Amino acid sequence: MKMFCRMKSFIPLLMLSAAVALASQTARGEDGYGDITGTFVLTGTVPEVKVLVAKGDKAAKDATVCAKDGVLAEDVVVNPDNNGVANVFIYLPKAKKINPGLKESAVKEVVFDQKGCRFIPHALFVRTDQTVVVKSDDAIGHNTRTNPLRNMSANYLIPAGDRVGIKYQNKLPEKLPITVECSIHPWMKAYWLILDHPYAAVSDDQGVFTISGLPAGDHEFIIWQESIGYVERKFKVTVKAGKTTDLGTIDIPASKIK
């Protein structure tokens, strides 16, 4: 009898939990936000990878560090398995509406590192409410110089092995990714996309990207790659509330590479 009473009290709890879960799912669909994902794929002939610093080149600047493993160009990085293109930016130039849960960045500091005379990551998306902490894992000094259009330019010497880092703050959004360079090692170059909203992504080493929490409806994205510039100025996407829209493969034509 006691067991039956417990079961009777347990059933309403199950029904309540199911109702809460259903209500939560419904709210996600009705609150008007969704996600997109896709893969950037190179079409055409894959360009040869340029060698910026040959491995073992004793004549290279700071050869003990920079030529230890050599440095390859990262202007076009293509995955050999699926022709996915890394380091492609996709973003909304402006956001008229922002998901309340994404108005502020959850991570307030992002790390921009230097190792083997390379900037890591090569392509970085950073919001105006985030701080970029520039570090170095190399046993030699570097300098990190930004070349913005709207923000104040910055140029700091990064001491050898500096794991504390120097902080960069970008207060204004930029229309295009800006270049970041090292004057000491002129082949070192990277790109920062600085925006005042969360709706951007950089493709990974498979060419895959995801942007979450977009307002439902029609949007026009910019797609930008450093060796091409604008791949698309108005890439049209329809976002569905409560769903992830898979855009499939998006072509990056090798013929456009400069």
XYZ file of N, CA, C and O in Angstrom, residues 40 87-93 176-177 201 203 209 220-226 228-237 247 250-253 256:
144
model
N 33.448 25.307 -45.338
C 34.064 25.971 -46.480
C 34.990 24.979 -47.186
O 35.860 24.369 -46.543
N 40.503 29.108 -41.408
C 40.742 30.546 -41.225
C 39.893 31.441 -42.125
O 40.295 32.547 -42.475
N 38.705 30.964 -42.476
C 37.767 31.797 -43.231
C 36.824 32.472 -42.225
O 36.271 31.817 -41.344
N 36.668 33.781 -42.354
C 35.757 34.522 -41.483
C 34.367 34.579 -42.108
O 34.225 34.843 -43.310
N 33.342 34.341 -41.295
C 31.959 34.567 -41.693
C 31.302 35.356 -40.572
O 31.387 34.967 -39.393
N 30.637 36.466 -40.927
C 30.110 37.323 -39.864
C 29.029 38.260 -40.368
O 28.954 38.577 -41.562
N 28.193 38.678 -39.430
C 27.233 39.737 -39.698
C 27.950 41.077 -39.529
O 28.597 41.299 -38.491
N 27.839 41.986 -40.496
C 28.496 43.283 -40.316
C 27.913 44.064 -39.136
O 28.636 44.769 -38.436
N 36.316 45.088 -41.360
C 37.046 43.962 -41.949
C 38.057 43.439 -40.949
O 38.461 44.161 -40.017
N 38.520 42.204 -41.113
C 39.609 41.710 -40.271
C 40.844 42.600 -40.431
O 41.172 43.033 -41.545
N 32.262 33.739 -36.883
C 33.012 32.506 -36.646
C 34.211 32.468 -37.585
O 34.250 33.161 -38.605
N 36.482 29.455 -39.549
C 36.456 28.015 -39.846
C 37.674 27.307 -39.252
O 38.770 27.859 -39.196
N 32.427 25.653 -39.508
C 32.119 26.778 -38.630
C 30.716 26.606 -38.066
O 29.872 25.915 -38.637
N 22.219 38.594 -43.989
C 23.242 38.667 -45.022
C 24.613 38.731 -44.362
O 24.949 39.704 -43.675
N 25.385 37.658 -44.559
C 26.692 37.536 -43.951
C 27.795 37.963 -44.917
O 27.653 37.859 -46.134
N 28.892 38.414 -44.343
C 30.125 38.619 -45.100
C 30.995 37.379 -44.923
O 31.142 36.867 -43.804
N 31.556 36.888 -46.021
C 32.542 35.807 -45.976
C 33.847 36.385 -46.503
O 33.889 36.928 -47.617
N 34.915 36.269 -45.700
C 36.183 36.922 -46.027
C 37.342 35.955 -45.780
O 37.394 35.279 -44.765
N 38.243 35.911 -46.751
C 39.440 35.067 -46.653
C 40.635 35.897 -47.102
O 40.562 36.627 -48.089
N 41.744 35.799 -46.396
C 42.837 36.756 -46.576
C 43.442 36.795 -47.971
O 43.894 37.850 -48.425
N 41.828 36.137 -50.735
C 40.777 36.488 -51.698
C 40.179 37.855 -51.380
O 39.886 38.647 -52.274
N 40.052 38.123 -50.090
C 39.281 39.288 -49.663
C 37.840 38.853 -49.502
O 37.558 37.809 -48.894
N 36.907 39.603 -50.061
C 35.501 39.227 -49.982
C 35.254 37.984 -50.845
O 35.385 38.029 -52.067
N 34.882 36.892 -50.197
C 34.377 35.733 -50.940
C 32.918 35.993 -51.288
O 32.460 35.727 -52.403
N 32.188 36.518 -50.300
C 30.794 36.935 -50.489
C 30.564 38.182 -49.634
O 30.941 38.221 -48.470
N 29.934 39.184 -50.227
C 29.587 40.393 -49.469
C 28.198 40.283 -48.842
O 27.929 40.889 -47.804
N 27.317 39.510 -49.491
C 25.944 39.359 -49.001
C 25.528 37.899 -49.150
O 24.777 37.539 -50.061
N 26.033 37.077 -48.253
C 25.706 35.648 -48.265
C 24.402 35.467 -47.489
O 24.366 35.624 -46.265
N 23.339 35.141 -48.198
C 22.009 35.120 -47.598
C 21.711 33.792 -46.901
O 21.905 32.726 -47.484
N 21.237 33.900 -45.684
C 20.923 32.726 -44.860
C 19.602 32.977 -44.140
O 19.370 34.081 -43.641
N 24.163 24.537 -43.593
C 24.308 25.149 -44.907
C 25.081 24.264 -45.882
O 25.251 24.636 -47.045
N 30.177 25.248 -48.661
C 30.207 26.568 -49.284
C 31.520 26.668 -50.048
O 32.601 26.517 -49.467
N 31.437 26.910 -51.328
C 32.615 26.878 -52.188
C 33.508 28.101 -51.991
O 33.034 29.243 -51.941
N 34.805 27.824 -51.915
C 35.833 28.861 -51.950
C 36.611 28.615 -53.254
O 37.418 27.689 -53.328
N 36.381 29.388 -54.312
C 37.014 29.114 -55.603
C 38.528 29.388 -55.596
O 38.954 30.490 -55.258
N 39.970 32.469 -57.392
C 39.923 33.818 -56.826
C 41.144 34.141 -55.964
O 41.333 35.293 -55.559
